Amino acid sequence: MTADNPTGPLGGHLDDDYPAYTMGRAAEMLGTTQGFLRAIGEARLITPLRSAGGHRRYSRYQLRIAARARELVDQGTPIEAACRIIILEDQLEEAQRLNAEYRRAADSAGPDAAA
């Protein structure tokens, strides 16, 4: 899931990468526990930045990823599997984006460029 694909109440693009939310606020916004956020951090799905005092801070982009993980877990997917699914979805989306770029470049080069 990229910043171009916002979902739910956390959609939008204003300061997507700024680590504005504390762990408590992030958990409240997602309707989950702080333990869940720690677990997806341990699974390396997201890596929150740390404040000067060592507290975790989350960006809107990270909260959208966490919301997707929560959806999968709520559907019965184990947390480790949910994290892997999201990583694979993101890799697939990036590969599709690159393929589209390569196709556009090849189409603009014309048929004589391939010869």
PDB file of C-alpha atoms in Angstrom:
ATOM      1  CA  MET A   1       0.000   0.000   0.000  1.00  0.00           C
ATOM      2  CA  THR A   2       1.543   3.265  -1.042  1.00  0.00           C
ATOM      3  CA  ALA A   3       0.759   6.847  -0.210  1.00  0.00           C
ATOM      4  CA  ASP A   4      -1.095   6.998  -3.539  1.00  0.00           C
ATOM      5  CA  ASN A   5      -3.633   4.501  -2.213  1.00  0.00           C
ATOM      6  CA  PRO A   6      -5.150   5.918   0.997  1.00  0.00           C
ATOM      7  CA  THR A   7      -7.825   3.901   2.758  1.00  0.00           C
ATOM      8  CA  GLY A   8     -10.304   4.503   5.526  1.00  0.00           C
ATOM      9  CA  PRO A   9     -10.433   7.507   7.858  1.00  0.00           C
ATOM     10  CA  LEU A  10      -6.669   8.012   7.578  1.00  0.00           C
ATOM     11  CA  GLY A  11      -6.778   8.778   3.844  1.00  0.00           C
ATOM     12  CA  GLY A  12      -5.289  11.915   2.382  1.00  0.00           C
ATOM     13  CA  HIS A  13      -1.792  13.121   1.690  1.00  0.00           C
ATOM     14  CA  LEU A  14      -1.135  15.939   4.161  1.00  0.00           C
ATOM     15  CA  ASP A  15       2.196  15.243   5.886  1.00  0.00           C
ATOM     16  CA  ASP A  16       2.000  11.505   5.198  1.00  0.00           C
ATOM     17  CA  ASP A  17       5.585  10.879   6.285  1.00  0.00           C
ATOM     18  CA  TYR A  18       5.742  13.166   9.309  1.00  0.00           C
ATOM     19  CA  PRO A  19       5.845  11.125  12.560  1.00  0.00           C
ATOM     20  CA  ALA A  20       3.108  13.068  14.308  1.00  0.00           C
ATOM     21  CA  TYR A  21       1.257  10.416  16.315  1.00  0.00           C
ATOM     22  CA  THR A  22       2.253   8.879  19.618  1.00  0.00           C
ATOM     23  CA  MET A  23       1.748   5.170  20.150  1.00  0.00           C
ATOM     24  CA  GLY A  24      -1.264   5.797  22.375  1.00  0.00           C
ATOM     25  CA  ARG A  25      -2.912   8.132  19.876  1.00  0.00           C
ATOM     26  CA  ALA A  26      -2.120   5.799  16.970  1.00  0.00           C
ATOM     27  CA  ALA A  27      -3.660   2.832  18.789  1.00  0.00           C
ATOM     28  CA  GLU A  28      -6.735   4.917  19.624  1.00  0.00           C
ATOM     29  CA  MET A  29      -7.143   6.063  16.006  1.00  0.00           C
ATOM     30  CA  LEU A  30      -6.858   2.475  14.748  1.00  0.00           C
ATOM     31  CA  GLY A  31      -9.088   1.013  17.445  1.00  0.00           C
ATOM     32  CA  THR A  32      -6.367  -1.397  18.494  1.00  0.00           C
ATOM     33  CA  THR A  33      -3.855  -1.856  21.288  1.00  0.00           C
ATOM     34  CA  GLN A  34      -0.348  -0.567  21.723  1.00  0.00           C
ATOM     35  CA  GLY A  35       0.732  -4.211  21.830  1.00  0.00           C
ATOM     36  CA  PHE A  36      -0.553  -4.662  18.285  1.00  0.00           C
ATOM     37  CA  LEU A  37       1.565  -1.726  17.118  1.00  0.00           C
ATOM     38  CA  ARG A  38       4.589  -3.199  18.880  1.00  0.00           C
ATOM     39  CA  ALA A  39       3.941  -6.573  17.232  1.00  0.00           C
ATOM     40  CA  ILE A  40       3.813  -5.181  13.689  1.00  0.00           C
ATOM     41  CA  GLY A  41       6.953  -3.218  14.501  1.00  0.00           C
ATOM     42  CA  GLU A  42       8.697  -6.403  15.643  1.00  0.00           C
ATOM     43  CA  ALA A  43       7.547  -8.078  12.410  1.00  0.00           C
ATOM     44  CA  ARG A  44       9.247  -5.155  10.598  1.00  0.00           C
ATOM     45  CA  LEU A  45       6.093  -4.124   8.785  1.00  0.00           C
ATOM     46  CA  ILE A  46       6.591  -0.560   9.986  1.00  0.00           C
ATOM     47  CA  THR A  47       9.436   1.090  11.863  1.00  0.00           C
ATOM     48  CA  PRO A  48       8.223   4.069  13.840  1.00  0.00           C
ATOM     49  CA  LEU A  49      10.617   6.932  14.421  1.00  0.00           C
ATOM     50  CA  ARG A  50      11.638   7.676  17.976  1.00  0.00           C
ATOM     51  CA  SER A  51      11.280  11.005  19.751  1.00  0.00           C
ATOM     52  CA  ALA A  52      14.209  12.487  21.673  1.00  0.00           C
ATOM     53  CA  GLY A  53      12.802  10.740  24.732  1.00  0.00           C
ATOM     54  CA  GLY A  54      12.683   7.367  22.939  1.00  0.00           C
ATOM     55  CA  HIS A  55       8.919   7.262  22.398  1.00  0.00           C
ATOM     56  CA  ARG A  56       7.527   5.761  19.196  1.00  0.00           C
ATOM     57  CA  ARG A  57       6.030   8.198  16.701  1.00  0.00           C
ATOM     58  CA  TYR A  58       3.931   7.130  13.706  1.00  0.00           C
ATOM     59  CA  SER A  59       3.193   8.834  10.401  1.00  0.00           C
ATOM     60  CA  ARG A  60      -0.146   8.784   8.589  1.00  0.00           C
ATOM     61  CA  TYR A  61       1.372   6.452   5.996  1.00  0.00           C
ATOM     62  CA  GLN A  62       2.428   4.015   8.724  1.00  0.00           C
ATOM     63  CA  LEU A  63      -1.025   4.194  10.270  1.00  0.00           C
ATOM     64  CA  ARG A  64      -2.613   3.245   6.935  1.00  0.00           C
ATOM     65  CA  ILE A  65      -0.333   0.216   6.751  1.00  0.00           C
ATOM     66  CA  ALA A  66      -1.188  -0.678  10.347  1.00  0.00           C
ATOM     67  CA  ALA A  67      -4.907  -0.312   9.531  1.00  0.00           C
ATOM     68  CA  ARG A  68      -4.507  -2.798   6.658  1.00  0.00           C
ATOM     69  CA  ALA A  69      -2.735  -5.217   9.004  1.00  0.00           C
ATOM     70  CA  ARG A  70      -5.550  -4.861  11.516  1.00  0.00           C
ATOM     71  CA  GLU A  71      -8.130  -5.635   8.799  1.00  0.00           C
ATOM     72  CA  LEU A  72      -6.330  -8.876   7.956  1.00  0.00           C
ATOM     73  CA  VAL A  73      -5.900  -9.855  11.604  1.00  0.00           C
ATOM     74  CA  ASP A  74      -9.568  -9.109  12.290  1.00  0.00           C
ATOM     75  CA  GLN A  75     -10.396 -11.536   9.441  1.00  0.00           C
ATOM     76  CA  GLY A  76      -8.447 -14.275  11.240  1.00  0.00           C
ATOM     77  CA  THR A  77      -5.043 -13.987   9.573  1.00  0.00           C
ATOM     78  CA  PRO A  78      -2.120 -14.502  11.977  1.00  0.00           C
ATOM     79  CA  ILE A  79      -0.192 -11.279  12.510  1.00  0.00           C
ATOM     80  CA  GLU A  80       3.036 -12.592  10.956  1.00  0.00           C
ATOM     81  CA  ALA A  81       1.139 -13.720   7.851  1.00  0.00           C
ATOM     82  CA  ALA A  82      -0.731 -10.406   7.672  1.00  0.00           C
ATOM     83  CA  CYS A  83       2.554  -8.522   7.715  1.00  0.00           C
ATOM     84  CA  ARG A  84       3.990 -10.739   4.973  1.00  0.00           C
ATOM     85  CA  ILE A  85       0.844 -10.294   2.838  1.00  0.00           C
ATOM     86  CA  ILE A  86       1.089  -6.508   3.096  1.00  0.00           C
ATOM     87  CA  ILE A  87       4.788  -6.545   2.202  1.00  0.00           C
ATOM     88  CA  LEU A  88       4.051  -8.719  -0.838  1.00  0.00           C
ATOM     89  CA  GLU A  89       1.136  -6.494  -1.875  1.00  0.00           C
ATOM     90  CA  ASP A  90       3.424  -3.493  -1.714  1.00  0.00           C
ATOM     91  CA  GLN A  91       6.134  -5.254  -3.751  1.00  0.00           C
ATOM     92  CA  LEU A  92       3.569  -6.266  -6.368  1.00  0.00           C
ATOM     93  CA  GLU A  93       2.238  -2.716  -6.626  1.00  0.00           C
ATOM     94  CA  GLU A  94       5.778  -1.383  -7.094  1.00  0.00           C
ATOM     95  CA  ALA A  95       6.559  -4.013  -9.776  1.00  0.00           C
ATOM     96  CA  GLN A  96       3.365  -3.108 -11.628  1.00  0.00           C
ATOM     97  CA  ARG A  97       4.267   0.577 -11.460  1.00  0.00           C
ATOM     98  CA  LEU A  98       7.741  -0.131 -12.880  1.00  0.00           C
ATOM     99  CA  ASN A  99       6.287  -2.310 -15.654  1.00  0.00           C
ATOM    100  CA  ALA A 100       3.932   0.497 -16.644  1.00  0.00           C
ATOM    101  CA  GLU A 101       6.861   2.945 -16.746  1.00  0.00           C
ATOM    102  CA  TYR A 102       8.911   0.583 -18.932  1.00  0.00           C
ATOM    103  CA  ARG A 103       5.974   0.080 -21.285  1.00  0.00           C
ATOM    104  CA  ARG A 104       5.445   3.836 -21.613  1.00  0.00           C
ATOM    105  CA  ALA A 105       9.163   4.327 -22.317  1.00  0.00           C
ATOM    106  CA  ALA A 106       9.171   1.537 -24.917  1.00  0.00           C
ATOM    107  CA  ASP A 107       6.012   2.884 -26.575  1.00  0.00           C
ATOM    108  CA  SER A 108       7.429   6.414 -26.772  1.00  0.00           C
ATOM    109  CA  ALA A 109      10.708   5.103 -28.256  1.00  0.00           C
ATOM    110  CA  GLY A 110       8.738   3.651 -31.170  1.00  0.00           C
ATOM    111  CA  PRO A 111       9.004   0.326 -32.976  1.00  0.00           C
ATOM    112  CA  ASP A 112      12.332   1.195 -34.694  1.00  0.00           C
ATOM    113  CA  ALA A 113      14.170   1.468 -31.334  1.00  0.00           C
ATOM    114  CA  ALA A 114      13.789  -2.275 -30.689  1.00  0.00           C
ATOM    115  CA  ALA A 115      15.524  -3.232 -33.954  1.00  0.00           C
TER     116      ALA A 115
END
